[in-house]
CSV table of C-alpha atoms in Angstrom, one decimal:
chain,number,residue,atom,x,y,z
B,1,MET,CA,0.8,-7.5,30.9
B,2,LYS,CA,-1.6,-4.8,29.8
B,3,ARG,CA,-0.3,-2.9,26.8
B,4,ASN,CA,0.0,0.9,26.8
B,5,LEU,CA,-1.9,2.7,24.1
B,6,GLN,CA,0.3,5.7,24.0
B,7,LEU,CA,3.5,3.7,23.5
B,8,ASP,CA,1.9,1.5,20.9
B,9,PHE,CA,0.7,4.6,19.1
B,10,LEU,CA,4.3,5.9,19.1
B,11,ARG,CA,5.3,2.5,17.6
B,12,PHE,CA,2.8,3.0,14.9
B,13,LEU,CA,4.0,6.5,14.2
B,14,GLY,CA,7.6,5.3,13.9
B,15,VAL,CA,6.8,2.5,11.5
B,16,ALA,CA,4.4,4.7,9.4
B,17,LEU,CA,7.2,7.3,9.0
B,18,VAL,CA,9.7,4.6,7.8
B,19,VAL,CA,7.2,2.9,5.5
B,20,VAL,CA,6.4,6.2,3.7
B,21,HIS,CA,10.1,7.2,3.8
B,22,HIS,CA,11.0,4.2,1.7
B,23,VAL,CA,8.7,5.1,-1.2
B,24,PRO,CA,11.4,5.4,-3.9
B,25,PHE,CA,10.3,8.5,-5.7
B,26,HIS,CA,7.6,11.2,-5.7
B,27,ASP,CA,5.5,12.8,-8.4
B,28,SER,CA,4.2,16.4,-9.0
B,29,THR,CA,0.6,15.9,-7.9
B,30,ALA,CA,-0.7,17.3,-4.7
B,31,PHE,CA,-1.0,13.8,-3.2
B,32,GLY,CA,2.6,13.1,-4.3
B,33,ALA,CA,3.7,16.4,-2.7
B,34,VAL,CA,2.3,15.2,0.7
B,35,ILE,CA,4.1,11.8,0.2
B,36,SER,CA,7.3,13.7,-0.7
B,37,PHE,CA,7.1,15.8,2.4
B,38,ILE,CA,6.7,12.8,4.7
B,39,GLN,CA,9.4,10.9,2.7
B,40,THR,CA,12.0,13.6,3.3
B,41,GLY,CA,11.9,13.3,7.0
B,42,GLY,CA,10.4,9.9,7.5
B,43,TRP,CA,13.8,8.5,8.5
B,44,ILE,CA,13.3,10.0,12.0
B,45,GLY,CA,11.0,7.1,12.6
B,46,VAL,CA,14.1,5.0,13.3
B,47,ASP,CA,15.2,7.6,15.9
B,48,LEU,CA,11.8,7.2,17.6
B,49,PHE,CA,12.2,3.4,17.5
B,50,PHE,CA,15.6,3.6,19.1
B,51,MET,CA,14.5,5.8,21.9
B,52,LEU,CA,11.4,3.7,22.6
B,53,SER,CA,13.5,0.5,22.6
B,54,GLY,CA,15.9,2.0,25.1
B,55,TYR,CA,13.0,3.0,27.4
B,56,LEU,CA,11.1,-0.2,27.2
B,57,ILE,CA,14.0,-2.6,27.6
B,58,ALA,CA,15.5,-0.6,30.4
B,59,THR,CA,12.2,-0.6,32.2
B,60,LEU,CA,11.9,-4.3,32.0
B,61,ILE,CA,15.4,-4.8,33.4
B,62,ILE,CA,14.8,-2.3,36.2
B,63,LYS,CA,11.5,-4.1,37.1
B,64,GLU,CA,13.3,-7.5,37.3
B,65,TYR,CA,16.1,-6.0,39.4
B,66,GLN,CA,13.6,-4.3,41.8
B,67,ALA,CA,11.6,-7.6,42.1
B,68,ASN,CA,14.5,-9.9,42.7
B,69,GLY,CA,17.5,-7.9,43.6
B,70,SER,CA,19.4,-9.4,40.7
B,71,PHE,CA,19.4,-9.4,36.9
B,72,ASN,CA,19.6,-12.7,34.9
B,73,ILE,CA,21.5,-11.7,31.8
B,74,ARG,CA,21.1,-15.1,30.2
B,75,LEU,CA,17.4,-15.1,30.5
B,76,PHE,CA,17.3,-11.5,29.2
B,77,LEU,CA,19.2,-12.4,26.0
B,78,ILE,CA,17.1,-15.5,25.5
B,79,ARG,CA,13.9,-13.6,25.8
B,80,ARG,CA,15.2,-10.9,23.4
B,81,GLY,CA,16.2,-13.7,21.0
B,82,PHE,CA,12.7,-15.1,20.9
B,83,LYS,CA,11.4,-11.6,20.1
B,84,ILE,CA,13.9,-10.7,17.4
B,85,TYR,CA,15.3,-13.8,15.7
B,86,PRO,CA,12.3,-15.8,14.3
B,87,ALA,CA,10.9,-13.1,12.0
B,88,TYR,CA,14.4,-11.7,11.2
B,89,TYR,CA,15.9,-15.0,10.2
B,90,PHE,CA,12.8,-16.0,8.3
B,91,LEU,CA,13.2,-12.8,6.3
B,92,LEU,CA,16.9,-13.5,5.7
B,93,ILE,CA,16.3,-17.0,4.4
B,94,TYR,CA,13.3,-15.9,2.3
B,95,GLN,CA,15.3,-13.1,0.7
B,96,PHE,CA,18.2,-15.4,-0.1
B,97,TRP,CA,15.8,-17.9,-1.7
B,98,TYR,CA,13.8,-15.2,-3.5
B,99,SER,CA,16.9,-13.6,-5.0
B,100,ALA,CA,18.1,-16.9,-6.4
B,101,ASN,CA,14.8,-18.4,-7.6
B,102,ILE,CA,12.4,-15.5,-8.4
B,103,ALA,CA,14.5,-12.4,-9.0
B,104,LYS,CA,17.3,-14.4,-10.6
B,105,HIS,CA,19.8,-12.0,-8.9
B,106,HIS,CA,21.8,-14.1,-6.5
B,107,GLN,CA,22.4,-12.5,-3.1
B,108,SER,CA,26.0,-13.0,-2.0
B,109,LEU,CA,26.7,-15.4,0.9
B,110,THR,CA,28.9,-12.7,2.4
B,111,ARG,CA,26.0,-10.3,2.8
B,112,PHE,CA,23.8,-13.1,4.1
B,113,PHE,CA,26.3,-14.0,6.9
B,114,HIS,CA,27.0,-10.3,7.7
B,115,GLU,CA,23.3,-9.9,8.4
B,116,PHE,CA,23.0,-13.3,10.1
B,117,PHE,CA,25.6,-12.3,12.6
B,118,PHE,CA,24.5,-8.6,13.0
B,119,ILE,CA,27.6,-6.9,11.6
B,120,ALA,CA,26.1,-5.6,8.4
B,121,ASN,CA,25.9,-2.1,9.7
B,122,TYR,CA,29.7,-1.9,9.7
B,123,THR,CA,30.3,-3.7,6.4
B,124,LYS,CA,27.8,-2.0,4.0
B,125,ASN,CA,26.7,-5.6,3.1
B,126,ASN,CA,23.0,-5.1,4.1
B,127,ASN,CA,19.5,-5.0,2.7
B,128,GLY,CA,19.0,-1.4,3.3
B,129,HIS,CA,16.8,-1.1,6.4
B,130,LEU,CA,18.1,-4.2,8.3
B,131,TRP,CA,21.1,-2.3,9.6
B,132,SER,CA,19.0,-1.0,12.5
B,133,ILE,CA,18.4,-4.6,13.7
B,134,SER,CA,22.2,-4.9,14.1
B,135,VAL,CA,22.2,-1.7,16.1
B,136,GLU,CA,19.4,-3.1,18.3
B,137,GLU,CA,21.3,-6.3,18.9
B,138,HIS,CA,24.5,-4.5,19.9
B,139,PHE,CA,22.4,-2.3,22.2
B,140,TYR,CA,20.9,-5.3,24.0
B,141,VAL,CA,24.4,-6.7,24.7
B,142,LEU,CA,25.8,-3.3,25.8
B,143,LEU,CA,22.9,-2.5,28.1
B,144,ALA,CA,22.9,-6.0,29.7
B,145,ILE,CA,26.6,-5.8,30.4
B,146,ALA,CA,26.3,-2.3,31.7
B,147,PHE,CA,23.5,-3.3,34.1
B,148,VAL,CA,25.5,-6.3,35.4
B,149,LEU,CA,28.4,-4.0,36.1
B,150,MET,CA,26.2,-1.5,37.8
B,151,ILE,CA,24.8,-4.2,40.1
B,152,LYS,CA,28.3,-5.6,40.9
B,153,PHE,CA,29.6,-2.2,41.9
B,154,LYS,CA,26.3,-1.1,43.6
B,155,LYS,CA,25.8,1.8,41.2
B,156,VAL,CA,22.3,1.1,39.9
B,157,ASN,CA,21.1,4.7,40.0
B,158,PHE,CA,20.2,7.6,37.7
B,159,LYS,CA,23.5,9.3,38.1
B,160,THR,CA,25.5,6.4,36.8
B,161,MET,CA,23.2,6.1,33.7
B,162,LEU,CA,23.4,9.8,33.1
B,163,VAL,CA,27.2,9.6,33.0
B,164,LEU,CA,27.0,6.7,30.6
B,165,TYR,CA,24.5,8.5,28.4
B,166,LEU,CA,26.7,11.7,28.3
B,167,VAL,CA,29.7,9.6,27.3
B,168,LEU,CA,27.8,7.9,24.5
B,169,LEU,CA,26.4,11.3,23.4
B,170,THR,CA,29.8,12.8,23.3
B,171,VAL,CA,31.2,9.9,21.3
B,172,ALA,CA,28.4,10.1,18.7
B,173,VAL,CA,28.4,13.8,18.1
B,174,SER,CA,32.2,14.1,18.1
B,175,CYS,CA,32.6,11.2,15.6
B,176,ARG,CA,30.0,12.6,13.2
B,177,THR,CA,31.5,16.1,13.5
B,178,TYR,CA,35.0,14.8,12.9
B,179,ASN,CA,33.8,12.8,9.9
B,180,TYR,CA,32.1,15.8,8.3
B,181,PHE,CA,35.1,18.1,8.6
B,182,THR,CA,37.4,15.3,7.5
B,183,TYR,CA,35.5,14.1,4.5
B,184,GLY,CA,33.5,17.2,3.7
B,185,ASN,CA,30.2,15.3,3.3
B,186,TYR,CA,27.6,13.3,5.1
B,187,ASP,CA,27.7,9.6,4.4
B,188,PHE,CA,24.8,7.2,5.2
B,189,ASP,CA,26.8,4.1,6.0
B,190,ARG,CA,29.6,6.0,7.8
B,191,ASP,CA,27.5,8.4,9.9
B,192,TYR,CA,24.1,6.9,10.2
B,193,THR,CA,24.2,3.1,10.6
B,194,ARG,CA,27.2,2.5,12.9
B,195,SER,CA,26.1,1.4,16.4
B,196,HIS,CA,28.5,3.6,18.3
B,197,LEU,CA,27.0,6.6,16.5
B,198,ARG,CA,23.4,5.6,17.5
B,199,PHE,CA,23.7,4.3,21.0
B,200,ASP,CA,23.0,7.7,22.4
B,201,ALA,CA,19.5,7.6,20.9
B,202,MET,CA,18.7,4.3,22.7
B,203,PHE,CA,20.4,5.3,26.0
B,204,PHE,CA,18.3,8.5,26.2
B,205,GLY,CA,15.3,6.2,26.4
B,206,VAL,CA,17.2,4.2,29.1
B,207,LEU,CA,17.8,7.5,30.9
B,208,ILE,CA,14.1,8.2,31.0
B,209,ALA,CA,13.4,4.8,32.4
B,210,PHE,CA,15.9,5.4,35.2
B,211,LEU,CA,14.4,8.9,35.8
B,212,ALA,CA,11.0,7.3,36.1
B,213,ASN,CA,12.2,4.7,38.6
B,214,TYR,CA,15.0,6.4,40.6
B,215,ARG,CA,14.0,10.1,40.4
B,216,LYS,CA,10.3,9.9,40.8
B,217,ALA,CA,9.9,13.3,42.4
B,218,PHE,CA,11.8,15.0,39.6
B,219,MET,CA,9.7,13.1,37.0
B,220,GLN,CA,6.5,14.4,38.7
B,221,ARG,CA,7.8,17.9,38.6
B,222,LEU,CA,8.6,17.5,35.0
B,223,LYS,CA,5.1,16.3,34.2
B,224,ALA,CA,3.6,19.2,36.2
B,225,TYR,CA,5.9,21.9,34.7
B,226,LYS,CA,3.7,24.8,33.7
B,227,TYR,CA,5.6,25.3,30.4
B,228,LYS,CA,5.3,21.6,29.4
B,229,PRO,CA,3.0,22.4,26.5
B,230,VAL,CA,5.4,25.0,25.2
B,231,ILE,CA,8.3,22.6,25.3
B,232,PHE,CA,6.1,19.9,23.7
B,233,VAL,CA,5.3,22.2,20.8
B,234,LEU,CA,9.0,23.2,20.4
B,235,CYS,CA,10.0,19.5,20.2
B,236,ILE,CA,7.5,18.9,17.5
B,237,LEU,CA,8.6,22.0,15.6
B,238,PHE,CA,12.2,20.8,15.8
B,239,LEU,CA,11.3,17.4,14.5
B,240,LEU,CA,9.5,19.0,11.6
B,241,THR,CA,12.7,20.6,10.5
B,242,ASN,CA,13.8,17.1,9.4
B,243,PHE,CA,10.9,17.1,6.9
B,244,ILE,CA,12.0,20.5,5.5
B,245,TYR,CA,15.8,20.1,5.2
B,246,GLY,CA,16.2,16.4,5.1
B,247,ARG,CA,19.2,14.4,6.2
B,248,TRP,CA,21.6,15.3,3.4
B,249,ASP,CA,21.1,19.0,2.8
B,250,HIS,CA,22.6,20.6,5.9
B,251,PRO,CA,25.6,19.5,8.0
B,252,TRP,CA,23.9,20.2,11.3
B,253,GLN,CA,21.2,17.7,10.4
B,254,GLY,CA,23.7,14.9,10.1
B,255,MET,CA,25.9,16.0,13.0
B,256,ILE,CA,23.4,17.2,15.6
B,257,SER,CA,19.9,16.2,14.6
B,258,LEU,CA,20.6,12.5,15.0
B,259,SER,CA,21.1,13.1,18.7
B,260,LEU,CA,18.5,15.8,19.3
B,261,ASN,CA,15.6,13.9,17.6
B,262,PRO,CA,15.6,11.1,20.3
B,263,ILE,CA,15.6,13.8,23.0
B,264,CYS,CA,12.6,15.5,21.5
B,265,PHE,CA,10.8,12.1,21.0
B,266,GLY,CA,11.6,11.3,24.6
B,267,TYR,CA,10.0,14.4,25.9
B,268,ILE,CA,7.0,13.8,23.7
B,269,MET,CA,6.7,10.3,25.1
B,270,VAL,CA,6.8,11.5,28.7
B,271,CYS,CA,4.0,14.0,27.9
B,272,MET,CA,1.9,11.3,26.2
B,273,LEU,CA,2.3,8.8,29.0
B,274,ASP,CA,0.8,11.4,31.3
B,275,TYR,CA,-2.1,12.3,29.0
B,276,HIS,CA,-5.2,10.1,29.6
B,277,ASN,CA,-7.9,12.0,27.8
B,278,PRO,CA,-10.5,9.3,27.0
B,279,ARG,CA,-11.4,10.8,23.5
B,280,PHE,CA,-7.7,10.9,22.6
B,281,LEU,CA,-7.1,7.3,23.7
B,282,HIS,CA,-10.2,6.2,21.8
B,283,ILE,CA,-8.9,7.9,18.6
B,284,ILE,CA,-5.5,6.4,18.8
B,285,LYS,CA,-6.7,2.9,19.7
B,286,PRO,CA,-6.8,1.4,16.2
B,287,LEU,CA,-3.5,3.0,15.3
B,288,ALA,CA,-2.0,1.6,18.5
B,289,TYR,CA,-3.3,-1.8,17.5
B,290,ILE,CA,-1.2,-1.6,14.3
B,291,GLY,CA,1.7,-0.4,16.4
B,292,THR,CA,1.8,-3.7,18.3
B,293,TYR,CA,2.9,-5.3,15.0
B,294,SER,CA,5.5,-2.6,14.1
B,295,TYR,CA,8.5,-5.0,14.2
B,296,SER,CA,7.3,-7.3,11.5
B,297,ILE,CA,5.9,-4.4,9.5
B,298,TYR,CA,9.3,-2.8,9.6
B,299,LEU,CA,11.1,-6.0,8.6
B,300,PHE,CA,8.9,-6.9,5.6
B,301,HIS,CA,7.6,-3.5,4.2
B,302,ILE,CA,10.2,-3.3,1.5
B,303,HIS,CA,8.9,-6.6,0.0
B,304,PHE,CA,5.4,-5.2,-0.1
B,305,LEU,CA,6.7,-2.1,-1.8
B,306,GLY,CA,8.0,-4.4,-4.6
B,307,LEU,CA,4.6,-6.0,-4.8
B,308,ALA,CA,2.9,-2.7,-5.2
B,309,LEU,CA,5.3,-1.6,-7.9
B,310,LYS,CA,4.4,-4.8,-9.9
B,311,LEU,CA,0.7,-4.4,-9.5
B,312,TYR,CA,0.0,-0.7,-9.9
B,313,PRO,CA,1.5,2.2,-12.0
B,314,TYR,CA,4.0,4.2,-10.1
B,315,GLY,CA,3.0,7.7,-9.2
B,316,LYS,CA,-0.7,7.0,-8.9
B,317,PRO,CA,-2.5,7.4,-5.6
B,318,VAL,CA,-3.5,3.7,-5.8
B,319,PHE,CA,0.1,2.7,-5.8
B,320,TYR,CA,0.9,4.6,-2.6
B,321,ILE,CA,-2.2,3.5,-0.9
B,322,SER,CA,-1.8,-0.2,-1.9
B,323,TYR,CA,1.8,-0.2,-0.8
B,324,ILE,CA,0.9,1.1,2.7
B,325,VAL,CA,-2.0,-1.2,3.0
B,326,PHE,CA,0.1,-4.2,1.9
B,327,ALA,CA,2.9,-3.3,4.3
B,328,LEU,CA,0.6,-2.9,7.3
B,329,ILE,CA,-1.6,-6.0,6.7
B,330,GLY,CA,1.3,-8.1,5.5
B,331,GLY,CA,3.3,-7.2,8.6
B,332,ILE,CA,0.4,-8.1,10.9
B,333,ILE,CA,0.0,-11.5,9.1
B,334,VAL,CA,3.7,-12.2,9.5
B,335,SER,CA,3.5,-11.3,13.2
B,336,LYS,CA,0.6,-13.6,13.8
B,337,CYS,CA,2.1,-16.5,11.9
B,338,ILE,CA,5.8,-16.2,13.0
B,339,GLU,CA,6.5,-13.7,15.7
B,340,TYR,CA,3.6,-14.4,18.1
B,341,PRO,CA,3.9,-18.2,18.2
B,342,PHE,CA,7.5,-17.9,19.4
B,343,LEU,CA,6.5,-15.3,22.0
B,344,LYS,CA,4.0,-17.8,23.4
B,345,ILE,CA,6.8,-20.4,23.6
B,346,ARG,CA,9.0,-17.8,25.3
B,347,GLU,CA,6.4,-17.0,27.9
B,348,ARG,CA,5.8,-20.7,28.6
B,349,TYR,CA,9.4,-21.8,29.0
B,350,PHE,CA,11.3,-18.6,29.7
B,351,PRO,CA,8.9,-16.4,31.7
B,352,ASN,CA,10.0,-13.1,33.0
B,353,ARG,CA,11.3,-12.8,36.6
B,354,TYR,CA,9.5,-9.6,37.7
B,355,LYS,CA,6.3,-9.6,39.7
B,356,LYS,CA,3.0,-8.4,38.5
B,357,PRO,CA,3.4,-4.6,38.2
B,358,LYS,CA,1.7,-2.1,40.3
B,359,ARG,CA,-0.8,0.1,38.5
B,360,GLU,CA,1.8,2.9,38.1
B,361,LEU,CA,4.2,0.7,36.3
B,362,ALA,CA,1.5,-0.9,34.2
B,363,THR,CA,0.7,2.5,32.7
B,364,LEU,CA,4.3,2.9,31.8
B,365,THR,CA,5.3,-0.4,30.3
B,366,PRO,CA,3.7,-2.5,27.6
B,367,THR,CA,4.7,-6.1,26.8
B,368,SER,CA,7.9,-6.2,24.8
């Protein structure tokens, strides 16, 4: 299936924000100030990933249902496994080996198994950024079960998904608010990494997919809305507040922003999907190419940060640049060597069940 440049560009934006966010410190130079600014709010790249994931996966499921009148949950989970597991488990095994043989700092078997079975985001036994993969896995299962039930009860429609999204949104905001007023602080593990506190971000993407397929007239009105540019700018301005205040400085950032960020990203995505300026598409094409490898870049970028720290003095522009270059190129190599061969096997032995998309759907959905 033909890929969508706008969506792959958003993938690039998400992984670029996360890569810079994980630079450990910043310096007082002008270049360091720029890095520091991006670092402060770069965590919202995960919110963007979550929303995109919800939209893309839901669109694939909807297409299968529309083409066949049914949804094969077994095939869905197998295909997701071929996408997620090879590079992920390779990383886990490599980390375990590296910690024992190179770093001489043995990683506990407990942490290894918590990550292996995707429960690390509830146990604090994780390698930092891998908590989000656990959230993704839990989301796949929840969405698949929800869709099976919607089919069984003949409720595959926008209204049903809207109700589910509002329930998840209420749960997330209520729990984070309760935690803050109970404990008096914002805690990363307690408030940021738990699946039930992040599902609303993914299901907003799902909601957009349902809107595009089951409320097409409303979607067209949304795209043609005369104040769309104003709302677009307001969404960007709100997202920029995360780069000013950060995640830890203001309670509302931890309680509300985690749910509003995906909504802003969702509106931006809808606007970008409807924007086909040839010059713009030409400019973003190389960045979109990098975005196609965002998953492996995300998985392995921390290791390339360690490599940059060993090779170059911290705080110098060459360190920042080398880290970003290592992360991007290294992630692409991992994708080509590990991720993509398994995707070829997937397409050969477990092909999707939906028919070749019409032109309208082809512009909305890349291969995932």
